[in-house]
mmCIF file of C-alpha atoms in Angstrom:
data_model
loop_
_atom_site.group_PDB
_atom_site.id
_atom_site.type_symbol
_atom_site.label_atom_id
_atom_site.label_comp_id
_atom_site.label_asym_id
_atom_site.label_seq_id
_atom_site.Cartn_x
_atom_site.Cartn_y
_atom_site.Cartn_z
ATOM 1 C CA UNK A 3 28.187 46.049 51.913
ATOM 2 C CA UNK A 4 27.163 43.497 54.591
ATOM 3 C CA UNK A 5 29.396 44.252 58.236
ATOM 4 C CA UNK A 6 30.271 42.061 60.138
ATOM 5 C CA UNK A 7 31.338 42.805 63.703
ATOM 6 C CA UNK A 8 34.239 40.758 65.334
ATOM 7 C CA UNK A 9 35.366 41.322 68.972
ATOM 8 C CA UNK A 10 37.666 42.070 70.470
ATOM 9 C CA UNK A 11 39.948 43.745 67.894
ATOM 10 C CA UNK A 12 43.080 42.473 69.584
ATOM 11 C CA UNK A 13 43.759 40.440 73.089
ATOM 12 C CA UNK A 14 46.361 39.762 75.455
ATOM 13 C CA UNK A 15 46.417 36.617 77.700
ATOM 14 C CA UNK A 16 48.325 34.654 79.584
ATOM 15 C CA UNK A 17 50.271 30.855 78.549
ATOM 16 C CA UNK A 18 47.102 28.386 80.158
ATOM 17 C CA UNK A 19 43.866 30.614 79.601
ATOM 18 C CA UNK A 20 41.038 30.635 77.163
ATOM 19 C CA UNK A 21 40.127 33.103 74.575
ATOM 20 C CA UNK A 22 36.507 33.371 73.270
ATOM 21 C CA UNK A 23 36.452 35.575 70.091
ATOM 22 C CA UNK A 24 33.300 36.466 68.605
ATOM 23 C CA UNK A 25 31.977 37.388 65.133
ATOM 24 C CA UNK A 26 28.377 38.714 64.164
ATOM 25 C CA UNK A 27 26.742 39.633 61.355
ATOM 26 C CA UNK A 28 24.514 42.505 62.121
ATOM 27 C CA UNK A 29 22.724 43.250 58.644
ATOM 28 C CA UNK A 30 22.239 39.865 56.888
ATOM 29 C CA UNK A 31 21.753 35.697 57.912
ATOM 30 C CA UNK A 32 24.912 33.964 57.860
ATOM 31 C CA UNK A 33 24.595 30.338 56.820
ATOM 32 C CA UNK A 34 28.026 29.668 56.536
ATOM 33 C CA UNK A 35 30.920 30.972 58.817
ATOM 34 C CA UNK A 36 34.258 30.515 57.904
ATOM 35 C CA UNK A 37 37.456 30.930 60.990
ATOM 36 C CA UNK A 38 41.086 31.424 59.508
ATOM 37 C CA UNK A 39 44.060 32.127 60.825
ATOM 38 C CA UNK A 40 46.779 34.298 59.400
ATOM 39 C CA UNK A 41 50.560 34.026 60.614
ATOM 40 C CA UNK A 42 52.737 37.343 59.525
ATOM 41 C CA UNK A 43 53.765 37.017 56.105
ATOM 42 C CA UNK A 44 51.462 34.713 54.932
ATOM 43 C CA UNK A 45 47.905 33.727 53.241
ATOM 44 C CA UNK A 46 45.118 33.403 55.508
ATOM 45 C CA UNK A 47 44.723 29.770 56.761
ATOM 46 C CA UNK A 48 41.288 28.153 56.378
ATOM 47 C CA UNK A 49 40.440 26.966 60.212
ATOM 48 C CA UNK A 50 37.446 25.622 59.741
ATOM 49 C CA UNK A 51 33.379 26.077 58.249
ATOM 50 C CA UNK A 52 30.505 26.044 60.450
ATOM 51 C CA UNK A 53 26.978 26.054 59.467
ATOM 52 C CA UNK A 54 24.377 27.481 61.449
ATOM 53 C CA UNK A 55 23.180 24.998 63.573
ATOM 54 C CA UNK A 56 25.499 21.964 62.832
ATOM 55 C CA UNK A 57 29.034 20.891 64.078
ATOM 56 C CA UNK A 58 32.014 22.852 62.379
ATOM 57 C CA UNK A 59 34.558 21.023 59.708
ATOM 58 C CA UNK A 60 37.536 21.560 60.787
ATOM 59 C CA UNK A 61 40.595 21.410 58.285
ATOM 60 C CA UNK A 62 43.323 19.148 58.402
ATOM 61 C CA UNK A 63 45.891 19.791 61.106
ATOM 62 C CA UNK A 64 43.321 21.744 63.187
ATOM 63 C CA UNK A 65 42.950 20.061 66.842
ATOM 64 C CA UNK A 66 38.891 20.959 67.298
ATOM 65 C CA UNK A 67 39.435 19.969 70.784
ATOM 66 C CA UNK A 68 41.787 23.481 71.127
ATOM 67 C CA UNK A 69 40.000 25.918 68.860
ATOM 68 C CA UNK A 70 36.136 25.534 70.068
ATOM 69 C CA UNK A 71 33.677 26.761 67.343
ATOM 70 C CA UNK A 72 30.039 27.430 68.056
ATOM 71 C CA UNK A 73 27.486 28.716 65.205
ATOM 72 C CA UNK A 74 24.289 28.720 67.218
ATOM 73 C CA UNK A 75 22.648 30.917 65.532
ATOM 74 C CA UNK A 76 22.383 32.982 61.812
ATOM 75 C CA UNK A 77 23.804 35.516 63.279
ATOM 76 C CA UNK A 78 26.662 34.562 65.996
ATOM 77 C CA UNK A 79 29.302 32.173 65.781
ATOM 78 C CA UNK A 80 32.439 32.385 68.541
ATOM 79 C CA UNK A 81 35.999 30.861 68.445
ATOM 80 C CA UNK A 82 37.239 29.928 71.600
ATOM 81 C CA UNK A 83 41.146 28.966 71.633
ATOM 82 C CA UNK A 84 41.303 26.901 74.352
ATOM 83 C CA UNK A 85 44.706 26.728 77.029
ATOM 84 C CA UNK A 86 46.287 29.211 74.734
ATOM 85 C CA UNK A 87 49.934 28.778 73.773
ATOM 86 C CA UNK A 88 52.025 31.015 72.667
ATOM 87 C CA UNK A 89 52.469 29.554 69.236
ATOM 88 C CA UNK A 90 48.907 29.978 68.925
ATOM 89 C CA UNK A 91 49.569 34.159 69.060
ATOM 90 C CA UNK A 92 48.424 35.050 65.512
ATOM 91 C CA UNK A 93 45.722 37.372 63.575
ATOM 92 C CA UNK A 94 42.245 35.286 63.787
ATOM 93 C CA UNK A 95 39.473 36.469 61.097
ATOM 94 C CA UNK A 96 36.402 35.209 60.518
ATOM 95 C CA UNK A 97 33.608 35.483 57.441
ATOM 96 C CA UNK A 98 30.312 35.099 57.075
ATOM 97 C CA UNK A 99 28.335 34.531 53.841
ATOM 98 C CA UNK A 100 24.837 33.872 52.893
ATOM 99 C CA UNK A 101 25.831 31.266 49.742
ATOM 100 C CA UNK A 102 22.935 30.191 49.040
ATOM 101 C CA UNK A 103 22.242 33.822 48.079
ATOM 102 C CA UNK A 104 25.850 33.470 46.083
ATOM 103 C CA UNK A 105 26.782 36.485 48.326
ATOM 104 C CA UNK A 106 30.702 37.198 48.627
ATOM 105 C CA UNK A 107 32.247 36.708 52.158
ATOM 106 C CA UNK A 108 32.292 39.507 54.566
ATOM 107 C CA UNK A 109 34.917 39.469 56.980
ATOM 108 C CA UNK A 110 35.257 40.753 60.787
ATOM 109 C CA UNK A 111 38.299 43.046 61.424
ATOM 110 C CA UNK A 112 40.230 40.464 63.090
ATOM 111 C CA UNK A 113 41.434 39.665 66.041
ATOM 112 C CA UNK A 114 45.122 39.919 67.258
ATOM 113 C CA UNK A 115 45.910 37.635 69.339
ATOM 114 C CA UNK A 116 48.833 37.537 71.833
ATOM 115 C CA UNK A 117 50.008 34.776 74.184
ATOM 116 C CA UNK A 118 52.667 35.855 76.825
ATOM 117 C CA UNK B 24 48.593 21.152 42.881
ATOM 118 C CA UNK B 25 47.025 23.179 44.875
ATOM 119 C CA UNK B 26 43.503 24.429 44.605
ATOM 120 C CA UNK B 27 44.026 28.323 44.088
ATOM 121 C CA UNK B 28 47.416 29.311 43.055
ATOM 122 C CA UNK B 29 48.931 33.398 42.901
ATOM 123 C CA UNK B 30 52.001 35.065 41.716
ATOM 124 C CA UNK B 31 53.225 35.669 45.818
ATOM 125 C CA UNK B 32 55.038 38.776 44.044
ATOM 126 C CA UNK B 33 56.280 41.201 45.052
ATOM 127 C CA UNK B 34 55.181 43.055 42.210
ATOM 128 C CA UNK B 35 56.753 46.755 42.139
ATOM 129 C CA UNK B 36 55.511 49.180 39.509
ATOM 130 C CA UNK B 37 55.748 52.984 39.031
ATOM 131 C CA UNK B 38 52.391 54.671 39.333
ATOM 132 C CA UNK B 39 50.730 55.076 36.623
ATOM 133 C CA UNK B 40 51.575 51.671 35.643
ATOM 134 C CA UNK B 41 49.450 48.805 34.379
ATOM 135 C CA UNK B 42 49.405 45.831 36.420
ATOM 136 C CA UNK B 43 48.264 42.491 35.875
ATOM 137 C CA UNK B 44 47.231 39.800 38.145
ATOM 138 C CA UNK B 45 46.221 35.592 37.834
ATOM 139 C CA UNK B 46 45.007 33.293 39.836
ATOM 140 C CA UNK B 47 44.151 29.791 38.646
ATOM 141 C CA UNK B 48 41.909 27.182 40.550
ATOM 142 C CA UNK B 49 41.833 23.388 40.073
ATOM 143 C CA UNK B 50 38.162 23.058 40.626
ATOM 144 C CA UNK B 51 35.889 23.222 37.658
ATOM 145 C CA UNK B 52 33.324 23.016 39.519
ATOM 146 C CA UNK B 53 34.140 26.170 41.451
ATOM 147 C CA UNK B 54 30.903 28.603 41.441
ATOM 148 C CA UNK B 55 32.081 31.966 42.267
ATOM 149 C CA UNK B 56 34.647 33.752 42.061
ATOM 150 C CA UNK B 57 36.517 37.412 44.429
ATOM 151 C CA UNK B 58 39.096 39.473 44.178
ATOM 152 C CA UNK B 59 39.990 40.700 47.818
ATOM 153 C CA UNK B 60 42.460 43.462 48.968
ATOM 154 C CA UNK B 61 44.216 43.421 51.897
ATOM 155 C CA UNK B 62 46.265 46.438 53.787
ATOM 156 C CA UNK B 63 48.924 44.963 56.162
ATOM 157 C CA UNK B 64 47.481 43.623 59.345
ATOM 158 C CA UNK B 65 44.021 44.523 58.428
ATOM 159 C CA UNK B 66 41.238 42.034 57.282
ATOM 160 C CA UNK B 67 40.730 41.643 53.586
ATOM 161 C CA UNK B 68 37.810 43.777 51.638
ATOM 162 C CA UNK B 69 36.198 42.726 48.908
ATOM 163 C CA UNK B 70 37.376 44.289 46.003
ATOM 164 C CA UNK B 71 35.049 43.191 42.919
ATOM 165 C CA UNK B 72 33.241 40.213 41.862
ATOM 166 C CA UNK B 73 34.518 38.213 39.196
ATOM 167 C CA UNK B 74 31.838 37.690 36.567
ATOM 168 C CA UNK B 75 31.693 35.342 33.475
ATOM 169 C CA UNK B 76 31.207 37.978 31.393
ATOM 170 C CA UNK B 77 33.749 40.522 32.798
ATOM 171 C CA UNK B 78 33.509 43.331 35.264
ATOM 172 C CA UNK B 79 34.877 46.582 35.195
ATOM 173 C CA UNK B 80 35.182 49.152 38.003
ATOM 174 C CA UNK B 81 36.926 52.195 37.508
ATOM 175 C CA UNK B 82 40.504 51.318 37.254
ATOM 176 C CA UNK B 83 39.900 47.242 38.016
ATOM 177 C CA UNK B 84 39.070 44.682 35.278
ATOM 178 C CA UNK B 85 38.046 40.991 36.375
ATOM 179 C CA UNK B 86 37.609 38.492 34.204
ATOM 180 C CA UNK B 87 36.590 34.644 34.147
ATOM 181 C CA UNK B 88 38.227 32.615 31.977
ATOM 182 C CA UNK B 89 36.079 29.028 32.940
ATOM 183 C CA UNK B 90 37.832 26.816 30.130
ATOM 184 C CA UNK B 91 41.273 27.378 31.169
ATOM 185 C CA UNK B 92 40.018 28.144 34.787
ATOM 186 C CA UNK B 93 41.859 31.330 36.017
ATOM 187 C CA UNK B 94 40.659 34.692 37.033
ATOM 188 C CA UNK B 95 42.296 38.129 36.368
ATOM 189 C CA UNK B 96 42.720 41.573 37.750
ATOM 190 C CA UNK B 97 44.249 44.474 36.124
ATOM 191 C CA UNK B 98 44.670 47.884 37.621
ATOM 192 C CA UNK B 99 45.728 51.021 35.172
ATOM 193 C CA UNK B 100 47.160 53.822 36.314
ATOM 194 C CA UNK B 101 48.044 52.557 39.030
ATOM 195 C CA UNK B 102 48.200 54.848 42.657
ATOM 196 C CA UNK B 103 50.200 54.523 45.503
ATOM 197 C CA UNK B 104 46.895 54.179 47.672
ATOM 198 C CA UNK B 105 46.924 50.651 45.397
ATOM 199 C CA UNK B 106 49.806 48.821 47.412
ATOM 200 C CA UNK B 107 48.237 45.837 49.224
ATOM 201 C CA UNK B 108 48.199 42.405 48.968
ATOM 202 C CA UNK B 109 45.727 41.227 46.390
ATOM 203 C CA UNK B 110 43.854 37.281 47.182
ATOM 204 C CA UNK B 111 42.024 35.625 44.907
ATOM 205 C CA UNK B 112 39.205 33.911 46.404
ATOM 206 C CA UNK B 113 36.998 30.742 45.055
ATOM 207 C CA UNK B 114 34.251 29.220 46.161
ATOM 208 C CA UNK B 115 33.980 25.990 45.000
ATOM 209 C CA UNK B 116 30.503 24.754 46.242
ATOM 210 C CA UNK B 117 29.136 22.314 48.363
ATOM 211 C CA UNK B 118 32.256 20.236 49.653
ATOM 212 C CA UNK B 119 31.957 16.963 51.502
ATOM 213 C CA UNK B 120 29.895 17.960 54.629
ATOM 214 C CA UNK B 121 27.778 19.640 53.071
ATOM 215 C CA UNK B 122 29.742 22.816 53.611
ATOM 216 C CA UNK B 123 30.996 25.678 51.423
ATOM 217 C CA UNK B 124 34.031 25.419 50.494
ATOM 218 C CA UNK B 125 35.851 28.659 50.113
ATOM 219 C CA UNK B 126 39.519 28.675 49.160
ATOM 220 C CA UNK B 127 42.392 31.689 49.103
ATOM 221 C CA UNK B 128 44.646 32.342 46.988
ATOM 222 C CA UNK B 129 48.423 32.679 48.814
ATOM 223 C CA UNK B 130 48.089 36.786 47.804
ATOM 224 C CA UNK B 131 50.021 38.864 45.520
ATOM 225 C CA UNK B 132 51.788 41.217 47.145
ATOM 226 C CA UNK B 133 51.622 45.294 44.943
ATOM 227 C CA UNK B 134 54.278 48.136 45.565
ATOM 228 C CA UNK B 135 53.268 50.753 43.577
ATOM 229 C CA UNK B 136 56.350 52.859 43.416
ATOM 230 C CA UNK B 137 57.027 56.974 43.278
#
């Protein structure tokens, strides 16, 4: 299958600072790139959808001033979690897809994020 | 109700056991349709596509039932290498925005048992 390279695998910062994660797709165009958030024990959380070259949706309850999301090109798009909190410490995944190819989601390893 | 609903589980079964999962969606005008795996605190894989017709890979059966709108996945003979959480994923098209709008299931959550 398609891969889809997210980095870094896990981070540690401190209460105040910013976190840029990044996830490529290295074999295919990504039109669509999708940023969730998983909290242990539960179902990923839908973040928000960003197509190449336009402004992310973000879903409801989602501050898009906090969590930054750039898709400049078919193959990059970066989260940046802005004056991290430590309630914002959780496992951050992101997808890619090529739908109008009707292609499944391929997903980055994740990143695990920590806020001390 | 909500747009992709699961069984959250846990569902515990012997090996060699059948096991059946559902997953219903409230969009009909949902397009596609996955079946994802996840190992704990790792990022879900694909498992299989879930065809109109019906797909079968080895061990794992998906089917498409569009009239009643829910998706299935059985595994036979079922291996302990099989415990994971198991999402349902469906993408429902263009949503306002003009964006894709991919939902998850909550996850069922498979022991498979020695």
């Amino acid at each position: 299958g398609a891969v889809v390279s997210q980095h870094p695998s896990w981070v540690i910062c401190k209460s105040g600072t910013s976190v840029k994660i990044e996830c490529r797709s290295l074999d295919f165009q990504a039109t669509t790139m999708f940023w969730y958030r998983q909290f242990p024990k539960q179902s990923l959380m839908l973040m928000a959808t960003s197509n190449e070259g336009s402004k992310a949706t973000y879903e409801q309850g989602v501050e898009k001033d906090k969590f930054l999301i750039n898709h400049a090109s078919l193959t990059l798009s970066t989260l940046t979690v802005t004056s991290a909190h430590p309630e914002d410490s959780s496992f951050y995944i992101c997808s890619a897809s090529n739908f109008r190819l009707n292609t499944e989601a391929f997903f980055g390893q994740g990143t695990r994020l920590t806020v001390v | 109700r909500k747009e992709v609903e699961q069984d959250p589980g846990p569902f515990n079964v012997p090996e060699g056991a059948t096991v059946a999962f559902n997953c219903t969606y409230s969009n009909s005008a949902s397009q596609s349709f996955f079946w994802y795996r996840q190992d704990c605190r790792k990022e879900p894989k694909l498992l299989m596509s879930v065809y109109s017709s019906g797909n079968e890979d080895g061990r794992f059966t998906a089917q498409l039932n569009r009239a009643s709108q829910y998706i299935s996945l059985l595994i036979r003979d079922s291996k302990l290498s099989d415990s994971a959480t198991y999402l349902c994923v469906v993408n429902g098209g263009l949503g306002s925005g003009g964006y894709q709008k991919v939902t998850f299931g909550t996850g069922t959550k498979l022991q498979v048992i020695p």
